[in-house]
Coordinates of C-alpha atoms and ligand atoms in Angstrom, one line a residue:
M1 CA -21.7 -71.0 13.5
T2 CA -20.1 -72.8 16.2
K3 CA -21.8 -72.5 19.4
R4 CA -19.9 -70.4 21.7
I5 CA -19.9 -70.1 25.3
K6 CA -20.0 -66.8 27.3
I7 CA -17.2 -65.6 29.4
N8 CA -19.6 -65.1 32.4
K9 CA -21.1 -68.5 32.3
L10 CA -17.6 -70.4 31.7
L11 CA -15.5 -68.4 34.7
Y12 CA -18.1 -70.1 36.8
L13 CA -17.9 -73.6 35.6
D14 CA -16.9 -76.1 38.7
K15 CA -14.6 -78.3 36.3
T16 CA -12.5 -78.3 33.4
V17 CA -14.2 -79.4 30.0
D18 CA -12.2 -80.5 27.1
K19 CA -13.7 -78.1 24.0
V20 CA -15.2 -75.0 24.7
V21 CA -15.5 -72.1 21.9
V22 CA -15.1 -68.8 22.7
K23 CA -15.5 -65.6 20.8
G24 CA -14.8 -62.1 21.7
W25 CA -12.2 -59.0 21.5
V26 CA -8.7 -59.0 22.0
K27 CA -7.7 -56.6 25.2
T28 CA -4.1 -57.3 25.4
R29 CA -1.7 -59.6 23.5
R30 CA 1.8 -60.7 24.6
S31 CA 4.3 -63.1 23.7
A32 CA 6.7 -65.5 26.3
K33 CA 8.9 -68.4 25.0
G34 CA 7.1 -70.5 22.6
F35 CA 3.9 -69.1 23.3
S36 CA 1.2 -66.4 23.1
F37 CA -0.9 -64.9 25.6
I38 CA -4.3 -63.2 24.9
E39 CA -6.7 -61.5 27.0
V40 CA -10.1 -62.2 25.2
N41 CA -13.4 -60.1 26.2
D42 CA -17.2 -60.9 25.0
G43 CA -18.8 -58.6 27.3
S44 CA -20.7 -60.8 28.9
C45 CA -18.8 -59.4 32.3
L46 CA -15.7 -57.7 33.4
K47 CA -13.5 -60.4 33.5
N48 CA -11.3 -61.6 30.6
I49 CA -10.6 -65.3 29.8
Q50 CA -6.9 -65.7 29.5
V51 CA -6.1 -68.1 26.2
I52 CA -3.0 -69.8 25.6
A53 CA -1.6 -70.1 22.2
D54 CA 1.1 -72.6 21.5
N55 CA 3.4 -72.1 18.6
S56 CA 2.8 -75.2 17.3
L57 CA -0.5 -73.7 16.1
D58 CA -0.9 -73.4 12.0
N59 CA -1.9 -69.7 12.0
Y60 CA 0.8 -68.9 14.8
D61 CA 2.5 -66.0 12.9
D62 CA -0.8 -64.0 12.1
I63 CA -1.7 -64.7 15.8
C64 CA 1.4 -62.6 17.0
R65 CA -0.2 -59.9 14.5
L66 CA -3.5 -60.0 16.8
T67 CA -4.1 -56.3 18.0
T68 CA -6.1 -55.0 20.7
G69 CA -9.9 -54.8 19.6
S70 CA -9.2 -57.4 17.1
A71 CA -11.6 -60.1 17.1
V72 CA -11.0 -64.0 17.5
A73 CA -13.0 -67.2 17.7
V74 CA -11.1 -69.4 20.2
S75 CA -11.5 -73.1 20.4
G76 CA -9.8 -75.2 23.4
S77 CA -9.8 -76.8 26.1
L78 CA -10.1 -75.3 29.6
A79 CA -7.6 -75.8 31.9
E80 CA -7.0 -74.7 35.9
S81 CA -4.9 -71.4 35.6
P82 CA -1.7 -71.5 37.4
G83 CA -2.2 -67.5 36.9
K84 CA -3.1 -65.6 40.4
G85 CA -6.8 -63.7 40.4
Q86 CA -8.0 -66.6 37.8
K87 CA -9.5 -69.8 38.1
W88 CA -9.3 -70.8 34.4
E89 CA -7.7 -70.3 31.6
I90 CA -8.2 -71.8 27.5
S91 CA -5.1 -73.7 26.3
A92 CA -5.9 -72.9 21.8
K93 CA -6.3 -75.4 20.2
N94 CA -7.7 -73.3 17.0
I95 CA -7.7 -69.5 16.8
E96 CA -10.0 -68.2 14.3
I97 CA -9.4 -64.6 13.3
I98 CA -12.3 -62.7 12.5
S99 CA -11.1 -59.4 12.2
I100 CA -7.8 -57.2 13.2
A101 CA -8.6 -53.8 14.3
P102 CA -5.7 -51.5 12.7
E103 CA -3.1 -50.0 15.3
D104 CA -5.1 -46.5 15.0
Y105 CA -8.2 -48.2 17.2
L106 CA -8.8 -45.7 20.1
L107 CA -9.4 -47.8 22.7
Q108 CA -5.7 -49.0 23.6
K109 CA -4.6 -49.7 27.4
K110 CA -4.3 -46.2 28.4
R111 CA -7.4 -44.4 30.4
H112 CA -9.4 -41.8 28.6
S113 CA -11.9 -38.9 30.1
D114 CA -15.1 -39.0 30.3
E115 CA -15.0 -36.4 28.1
F116 CA -13.2 -38.1 25.3
L117 CA -15.3 -40.8 25.6
R118 CA -18.6 -38.9 24.8
T119 CA -17.2 -37.9 21.7
I120 CA -16.5 -41.3 20.7
A121 CA -19.9 -43.0 22.4
H122 CA -20.0 -45.4 19.7
L123 CA -16.9 -47.3 20.9
R124 CA -17.3 -46.3 24.7
P125 CA -19.2 -49.5 25.8
R126 CA -16.1 -51.7 25.1
T127 CA -14.2 -50.1 28.2
N128 CA -14.5 -51.6 31.3
K129 CA -16.4 -48.9 32.8
Y130 CA -19.2 -48.2 30.2
G131 CA -19.2 -52.0 29.7
A132 CA -20.1 -52.0 33.4
A133 CA -22.2 -49.1 33.4
F134 CA -24.5 -50.7 30.4
R135 CA -24.7 -54.0 31.9
I136 CA -26.2 -52.3 35.3
R137 CA -28.8 -50.6 33.4
S138 CA -30.2 -54.0 32.1
E139 CA -29.9 -55.4 35.6
L140 CA -32.2 -52.6 36.8
S141 CA -34.5 -52.7 34.0
Y142 CA -35.6 -55.9 34.3
A143 CA -35.3 -55.6 38.2
I144 CA -37.9 -53.0 37.5
H145 CA -40.4 -55.2 35.6
K146 CA -39.9 -57.7 37.8
F147 CA -40.3 -55.5 41.2
F148 CA -44.2 -54.8 40.0
R149 CA -44.8 -58.0 38.3
D150 CA -44.8 -59.6 41.9
R151 CA -46.7 -57.3 43.2
G152 CA -49.5 -57.5 40.8
F153 CA -49.2 -54.3 38.4
R154 CA -49.9 -54.2 34.9
Y155 CA -47.5 -53.1 32.3
I156 CA -48.9 -50.7 29.8
H157 CA -47.2 -48.5 27.0
T158 CA -48.4 -44.8 26.9
P159 CA -48.4 -42.9 23.9
I160 CA -44.7 -41.2 22.8
L161 CA -46.6 -38.8 20.6
T162 CA -49.0 -36.1 23.0
G163 CA -51.3 -33.2 22.3
S164 CA -50.9 -32.7 26.2
D165 CA -48.0 -31.3 28.0
C166 CA -48.6 -33.3 31.2
E167 CA -46.5 -31.4 33.9
G168 CA -47.1 -28.1 32.0
A169 CA -44.0 -26.4 32.4
G170 CA -43.6 -25.7 28.7
E171 CA -40.9 -28.5 27.9
L172 CA -42.3 -30.1 24.9
F173 CA -40.7 -30.9 21.9
Q174 CA -42.8 -30.1 19.3
V175 CA -43.6 -32.7 16.3
T176 CA -44.2 -31.3 12.9
T177 CA -44.9 -32.4 9.6
L178 CA -45.4 -29.1 8.3
D179 CA -42.9 -27.4 5.8
M180 CA -40.6 -25.2 8.2
E181 CA -39.5 -22.9 5.0
N182 CA -43.0 -22.3 4.5
M183 CA -45.6 -22.4 7.0
P184 CA -49.4 -22.2 6.2
S185 CA -51.0 -19.4 8.8
I186 CA -54.1 -17.7 9.4
N187 CA -54.4 -14.2 10.5
G188 CA -50.4 -14.7 11.1
K189 CA -50.5 -17.4 13.3
T190 CA -49.5 -21.3 12.3
D191 CA -52.4 -23.1 10.9
Y192 CA -51.4 -26.8 13.1
S193 CA -55.0 -27.7 11.3
A194 CA -52.9 -28.4 8.2
D195 CA -50.9 -30.2 10.5
F196 CA -50.3 -34.3 10.6
F197 CA -52.1 -34.2 13.7
G198 CA -54.8 -31.5 12.9
K199 CA -53.3 -29.4 15.9
E200 CA -50.4 -29.3 17.6
A201 CA -48.1 -32.5 18.9
G202 CA -45.4 -33.1 20.7
L203 CA -42.9 -35.5 22.5
T204 CA -44.4 -36.7 26.1
V205 CA -42.7 -35.5 28.9
S206 CA -44.5 -37.6 31.2
G207 CA -46.9 -41.1 30.9
Q208 CA -48.6 -40.2 33.8
L209 CA -52.0 -38.8 32.2
S210 CA -52.3 -42.4 30.3
A211 CA -51.9 -44.3 33.0
E212 CA -53.8 -42.5 35.3
M213 CA -56.9 -44.3 32.8
F214 CA -55.6 -47.3 33.0
A215 CA -55.2 -47.5 36.8
L216 CA -58.9 -46.5 36.8
A217 CA -59.5 -49.8 34.8
L218 CA -56.9 -52.4 35.7
G219 CA -56.0 -51.3 39.6
D220 CA -52.3 -51.3 39.6
V221 CA -50.1 -50.2 36.5
Y222 CA -47.2 -48.4 35.4
T223 CA -45.4 -47.8 32.2
F224 CA -41.4 -47.6 32.0
G225 CA -40.4 -45.8 28.8
P226 CA -38.6 -43.0 27.0
T227 CA -39.5 -39.2 27.9
F228 CA -38.4 -35.8 26.5
R229 CA -38.2 -32.7 27.8
A230 CA -36.5 -29.9 25.7
E231 CA -35.4 -27.9 29.4
N232 CA -32.3 -25.7 28.5
S233 CA -30.6 -26.5 31.8
N234 CA -27.1 -27.8 30.5
T235 CA -26.5 -29.3 34.0
S236 CA -25.1 -32.8 34.6
R237 CA -28.7 -34.8 36.2
H238 CA -30.8 -33.3 33.0
A239 CA -31.1 -35.3 29.7
A240 CA -33.4 -34.2 26.9
E241 CA -34.2 -37.6 26.5
F242 CA -34.5 -39.8 29.3
W243 CA -36.5 -43.0 30.8
M244 CA -38.9 -43.0 33.2
V245 CA -40.7 -45.6 35.6
E246 CA -44.0 -44.7 36.4
P247 CA -46.7 -46.6 38.6
E248 CA -49.5 -45.4 39.1
M249 CA -52.1 -47.2 41.7
A250 CA -56.1 -47.1 42.5
F251 CA -57.3 -47.0 46.0
C252 CA -54.0 -45.3 47.0
D253 CA -53.1 -42.2 48.9
L254 CA -50.1 -40.1 49.5
D255 CA -48.6 -42.5 52.3
D256 CA -49.3 -45.8 50.4
D257 CA -47.4 -44.0 47.3
M258 CA -44.5 -43.2 49.3
D259 CA -44.5 -46.4 50.9
V260 CA -44.4 -48.0 47.7
A261 CA -41.3 -45.5 46.0
E262 CA -39.1 -46.4 49.2
E263 CA -40.0 -50.0 48.8
M264 CA -38.9 -49.7 45.1
L265 CA -36.0 -48.3 45.4
K266 CA -34.4 -50.6 48.5
Y267 CA -35.5 -53.2 46.0
L268 CA -33.4 -52.1 43.1
T269 CA -30.3 -50.9 45.5
G270 CA -30.7 -54.6 46.9
I271 CA -30.6 -56.5 43.2
V272 CA -27.6 -54.2 41.8
Q273 CA -25.7 -55.1 45.4
K274 CA -26.3 -59.1 45.0
N275 CA -26.2 -59.3 41.0
C276 CA -24.1 -56.6 40.0
A277 CA -21.3 -57.0 42.6
E278 CA -18.4 -57.7 40.2
D279 CA -19.2 -54.1 38.4
I280 CA -19.8 -52.2 41.5
E281 CA -16.9 -53.3 42.4
L282 CA -14.9 -51.2 39.9
F283 CA -17.3 -47.9 40.5
A284 CA -16.4 -48.3 44.2
K285 CA -12.7 -48.6 43.1
F286 CA -12.3 -46.5 40.3
V287 CA -15.4 -43.4 40.5
D288 CA -16.9 -43.4 44.2
K289 CA -14.9 -45.0 47.0
K290 CA -18.3 -44.3 48.9
L291 CA -20.5 -46.4 46.8
K292 CA -20.7 -49.0 48.9
D293 CA -21.6 -47.6 51.5
T294 CA -24.1 -45.7 49.7
I295 CA -25.8 -48.5 48.8
Q296 CA -25.4 -50.4 52.1
N297 CA -26.9 -47.2 53.9
T298 CA -29.7 -47.1 51.2
L299 CA -30.5 -50.5 52.3
S300 CA -30.3 -50.8 56.1
S301 CA -31.7 -47.0 57.3
D302 CA -35.4 -45.9 57.0
F303 CA -35.9 -43.2 54.7
E304 CA -36.4 -40.3 56.4
R305 CA -40.1 -37.9 56.1
I306 CA -40.5 -34.5 56.6
S307 CA -43.0 -31.9 55.1
Y308 CA -41.6 -29.4 52.5
K309 CA -42.4 -26.7 55.6
E310 CA -39.8 -28.7 57.7
A311 CA -37.4 -29.0 55.1
I312 CA -37.4 -25.3 54.5
N313 CA -37.0 -24.7 58.6
I314 CA -34.2 -27.2 58.7
L315 CA -32.7 -25.1 55.6
E316 CA -33.1 -21.8 57.2
K317 CA -31.3 -22.8 60.2
S318 CA -28.8 -24.2 58.6
K319 CA -25.4 -22.1 58.6
K320 CA -24.9 -23.3 54.8
K321 CA -24.3 -20.8 51.8
F322 CA -26.6 -21.8 49.5
E323 CA -26.2 -20.1 46.2
Y324 CA -30.4 -19.9 45.9
E325 CA -32.7 -18.5 48.3
I326 CA -34.5 -20.2 50.9
K327 CA -38.1 -19.3 51.3
Y328 CA -41.2 -20.8 51.9
G329 CA -43.1 -21.0 48.3
K330 CA -39.7 -21.8 46.6
D331 CA -38.9 -24.8 44.9
L332 CA -36.1 -26.5 46.6
Q333 CA -33.2 -26.4 44.6
T334 CA -30.6 -29.4 44.0
E335 CA -28.2 -28.0 46.2
H336 CA -31.1 -27.8 49.4
E337 CA -31.9 -31.1 48.6
R338 CA -28.4 -33.0 48.8
Y339 CA -28.2 -30.9 52.4
L340 CA -31.0 -32.5 53.6
T341 CA -29.9 -35.9 52.4
E342 CA -26.3 -35.9 52.6
E343 CA -25.6 -33.4 55.2
Y344 CA -28.5 -33.7 58.1
F345 CA -30.3 -36.9 57.7
K346 CA -27.6 -38.5 55.8
K347 CA -29.7 -41.0 54.2
P348 CA -32.8 -40.7 51.9
V349 CA -35.4 -38.1 52.2
T350 CA -38.6 -38.0 51.0
V351 CA -40.1 -34.9 51.4
Y352 CA -43.9 -34.0 50.9
N353 CA -47.1 -31.5 50.8
Y354 CA -45.3 -28.6 48.5
P355 CA -47.0 -25.6 47.9
K356 CA -49.6 -25.8 45.0
D357 CA -47.9 -22.6 43.1
I358 CA -44.6 -24.6 42.2
K359 CA -46.2 -27.9 41.2
P360 CA -48.3 -29.3 38.4
F361 CA -52.2 -28.8 37.9
Y362 CA -52.6 -32.7 38.9
M363 CA -51.8 -33.0 42.2
R364 CA -54.5 -33.3 44.8
L365 CA -55.5 -30.2 47.3
N366 CA -55.0 -30.7 50.6
D367 CA -57.7 -29.7 53.2
D368 CA -55.2 -26.3 53.9
N369 CA -56.1 -25.0 50.2
M370 CA -52.1 -24.1 49.9
T371 CA -50.6 -27.5 49.9
V372 CA -50.9 -30.1 47.3
A373 CA -50.2 -33.7 48.6
A374 CA -46.8 -34.1 46.4
M375 CA -43.5 -36.0 47.4
D376 CA -40.3 -36.0 46.4
I377 CA -37.7 -38.2 47.2
L378 CA -34.3 -37.1 47.6
V379 CA -30.8 -39.4 47.6
P380 CA -27.2 -38.5 48.6
R381 CA -25.5 -37.1 45.2
I382 CA -28.3 -36.7 43.3
G383 CA -30.9 -34.6 45.3
E384 CA -35.0 -35.7 43.4
I385 CA -34.6 -39.2 42.1
I386 CA -38.4 -39.9 42.3
G387 CA -40.9 -37.0 42.4
G388 CA -44.7 -38.4 42.8
S389 CA -48.0 -37.1 44.1
Q390 CA -52.1 -38.5 45.3
R391 CA -53.9 -36.9 41.8
E392 CA -56.8 -35.0 42.3
E393 CA -59.6 -37.0 41.9
R394 CA -62.3 -34.3 43.0
F395 CA -63.9 -32.9 39.6
D396 CA -64.8 -29.9 40.7
V397 CA -61.6 -29.1 42.2
L398 CA -59.6 -30.5 39.7
E399 CA -61.6 -28.2 37.3
A400 CA -61.2 -24.8 39.6
R401 CA -57.6 -25.6 39.7
M402 CA -57.2 -26.2 35.3
R403 CA -58.9 -22.9 35.4
E404 CA -56.9 -21.3 37.4
M405 CA -53.9 -22.1 35.8
D406 CA -55.3 -20.9 32.5
M407 CA -55.8 -24.3 31.0
P408 CA -57.4 -25.0 27.7
L409 CA -59.7 -27.1 29.0
Q410 CA -61.1 -28.8 26.0
D411 CA -57.4 -30.5 25.4
Y412 CA -58.3 -32.3 28.7
W413 CA -61.8 -33.0 28.3
W414 CA -60.9 -36.9 28.9
Y415 CA -58.7 -36.3 31.8
L416 CA -61.9 -34.7 33.5
D417 CA -64.2 -37.4 32.3
S418 CA -62.3 -39.9 34.5
R419 CA -63.3 -37.8 37.4
K420 CA -66.8 -37.9 36.5
Y421 CA -67.2 -42.0 36.1
G422 CA -65.9 -43.8 38.9
S423 CA -63.3 -41.2 39.8
V424 CA -61.2 -43.0 43.1
P425 CA -58.2 -41.9 45.1
H426 CA -55.2 -42.9 43.2
S427 CA -51.5 -42.1 43.1
G428 CA -48.6 -42.5 41.7
F429 CA -45.0 -41.4 40.9
G430 CA -42.1 -41.1 38.2
L431 CA -38.3 -42.5 39.1
G432 CA -35.5 -41.2 36.9
F433 CA -34.4 -44.2 35.3
E434 CA -31.0 -42.2 34.8
R435 CA -30.7 -40.8 37.9
L436 CA -30.9 -44.3 39.5
L437 CA -28.0 -45.3 37.6
M438 CA -26.1 -42.4 38.5
F439 CA -26.6 -43.1 42.3
L440 CA -26.3 -46.7 42.5
T441 CA -23.1 -46.5 40.0
G442 CA -21.4 -42.9 41.4
I443 CA -21.2 -42.2 37.6
S444 CA -21.7 -38.1 38.5
N445 CA -22.7 -37.1 34.7
I446 CA -26.2 -38.5 33.0
R447 CA -24.5 -38.2 29.4
D448 CA -22.7 -41.5 30.8
V449 CA -25.5 -43.6 32.0
I450 CA -27.3 -43.4 28.6
P451 CA -26.3 -45.2 25.5
F452 CA -26.0 -42.2 23.4
P453 CA -27.5 -38.7 25.4
R454 CA -29.1 -36.0 23.9
T455 CA -28.4 -32.7 25.7
P456 CA -28.7 -29.0 24.2
K457 CA -27.0 -28.7 21.0
N458 CA -25.9 -32.5 20.9
I459 CA -27.4 -35.3 18.7
E460 CA -24.3 -36.9 17.3
F461 CA -24.8 -41.0 17.0
Ligands
4AD501 O1 -40.8 -35.0 39.1 P1 -41.0 -35.4 37.8 O2 -41.1 -34.3 36.3 O3 -42.1 -35.9 37.7 C1 -43.5 -36.3 36.6 O4 -42.8 -36.2 35.6 C2 -44.3 -37.3 36.8 N1 -45.5 -37.1 36.1 C3 -43.9 -38.5 37.5 C4 -45.3 -39.3 38.1 O5 -45.8 -38.7 39.3 N2 -45.8 -40.1 37.1 O6 -39.8 -36.2 36.8 C5 -39.9 -37.5 37.4 C6 -38.4 -37.7 37.9 C7 -37.6 -36.8 38.4 O7 -37.5 -37.4 40.0 C8 -36.2 -36.9 38.0 O8 -35.7 -38.4 38.8 C9 -36.4 -37.5 36.4 O9 -37.8 -37.8 36.5 N3 -36.2 -36.4 36.0 C10 -35.2 -36.2 34.8 N4 -34.1 -37.1 34.6 C11 -33.4 -36.8 33.4 N5 -33.6 -35.6 32.9 C12 -34.3 -34.8 33.1 N6 -34.8 -33.8 32.2 C13 -35.5 -35.2 33.6 N7 -36.4 -34.7 34.3 C14 -37.3 -35.3 35.4
MG502 MG1 -39.9 -33.2 39.9

C-alpha cells in the first residue's frame, strides 16, 4: 500500500510538497465550475484537508458521486490555500475511491443528540465531538504513564478476576462457569467447590489490594485498568465498567498521598491544555462554555484541604436546600460535594478524615478511634473524582477492624500476612478515569466518554 501522511502532520508542514498521499473519509463534497471540492478527514485531528479535484481527472464522474462517509485515497500536491482558515489544500492528481457509503448513512451533516448517538456507538467516534473526546482519552492515558514513570513508579498489572471485594460494598459482578439452569447445591446452598475456581469469584472493583502487595515490594507502583461495579445506580457519573488509575506508595502518609493526587490532577489538566488545544476548543464552543476557565482555575489555584468535620460544618451553615440530609456520620452526596467545590470554594477541594463507619476496612484508623485517614478530591461539575487513603499497616488494628466488620478473615490471609512481615505506612488512591475525562471535556454523561458504555440494562456493542 502507498504510504500516507496523516492530516495532523500534513497541516503543520511548513512548506509545500510535490507529492502527498492522504487516505480518509469524505465529510462533504460540492461542485464548482470545472472542479469538485472535497473535505477529507482521516481521524488524526479535528480539521479536514480540502481536496481540489479537477474535471480532467479520469474518474471525475465517479468523484462527483462521492457521498459523505465514502473512503478515498488522494494523491496530489500540497498547495497554499486561498480559502480562509486553512493553510494548505491538496490539488489532486489521482483519487482512488476505496468505498462508497450509501445515502442512508446516518452521519450526514446535521447534528445529532448525544442520546441518539449512543444508539449508534459503533459510528459515533466518526463525529467531530466524539473523535475529539477519544483523542483526548488517548492522550490522557499516555500522560498517566508518563507522570508515574517520570517519578520512578513501576507499572503493575493487577488481576481482573478476583476472589475479594476490596471496597466491601457488595458490588461484585459474579463470574461462574456453573450451569445456571442446574446449579450444584449442598443443603440448599450453591456448591461453589464445583465452580471453575472452586469458590465464588468475580470481576475486580479495584486493584488496590494487589497493588499494596507490590508497593510493599517495589516501593512506588501504580495500576491502570478496567474495574467493574454492579451498582444499580443509573446516574450520569456511574458506569458498570470503568477505568481506574491506582497508585500505591510505600513509606507514605495521608499528607504525601494528597500531595501526589493533587500534583497528578494538575499535571493531567496541563497536558490537556497544552496537547489537546484544538479538541478542547470544540468542547469550549459547543459543550461547556466555562471549560477553559475550569481548566485554568485548576492549574492556577491551590486546592483547598478541609476535614470531613469542617465540610459538614460548612454544609450545615449554608442556606442551600439539599435533597439529602447533612449529618455528621453520613456520607457526602454529589450535591454536597458540588456545593463545596463549585459554590463555596470555587476550586478543587480535598476532604480528609472521614468517619470510619462509612469507609472500607483497609483505611488507617486515626487516634480519635472514630475517623480514618481517608481523602476524596472533589472538583466542579463532577464531585468526587479521586478517592484514597492511608492504609492500616498495624496487624492488630486491621484484624480487629475486619472482625468488627464481619469479614471472612481466612479469605484475606495474604493481605493480613503483609502486615506481619515488613509492614510500613503506605497510602494510595484511585482516580476514576472517565470522571477525569468528563471534568476536562465538559461532557456531562459518563456514557459519552467511554467507547462502549456498560450501564444497567445496557451491554449493546
Ligand atoms: O472511591 P473509590 O471506590 O476508591 C477505590 O476503589 C479505592 N480502592 C482506590 C484506591 O485507594 N486505590 O473509587 C475511586 C474512584 C472514585 O473517586 C471515582 O472517581 C471512580 O473511582 N468511580 C467510578 N467511576 C465511574 N463509575 C463508577 N461506578 C465509579 N465508582 C467509582
Ligand atoms: Mg470513593
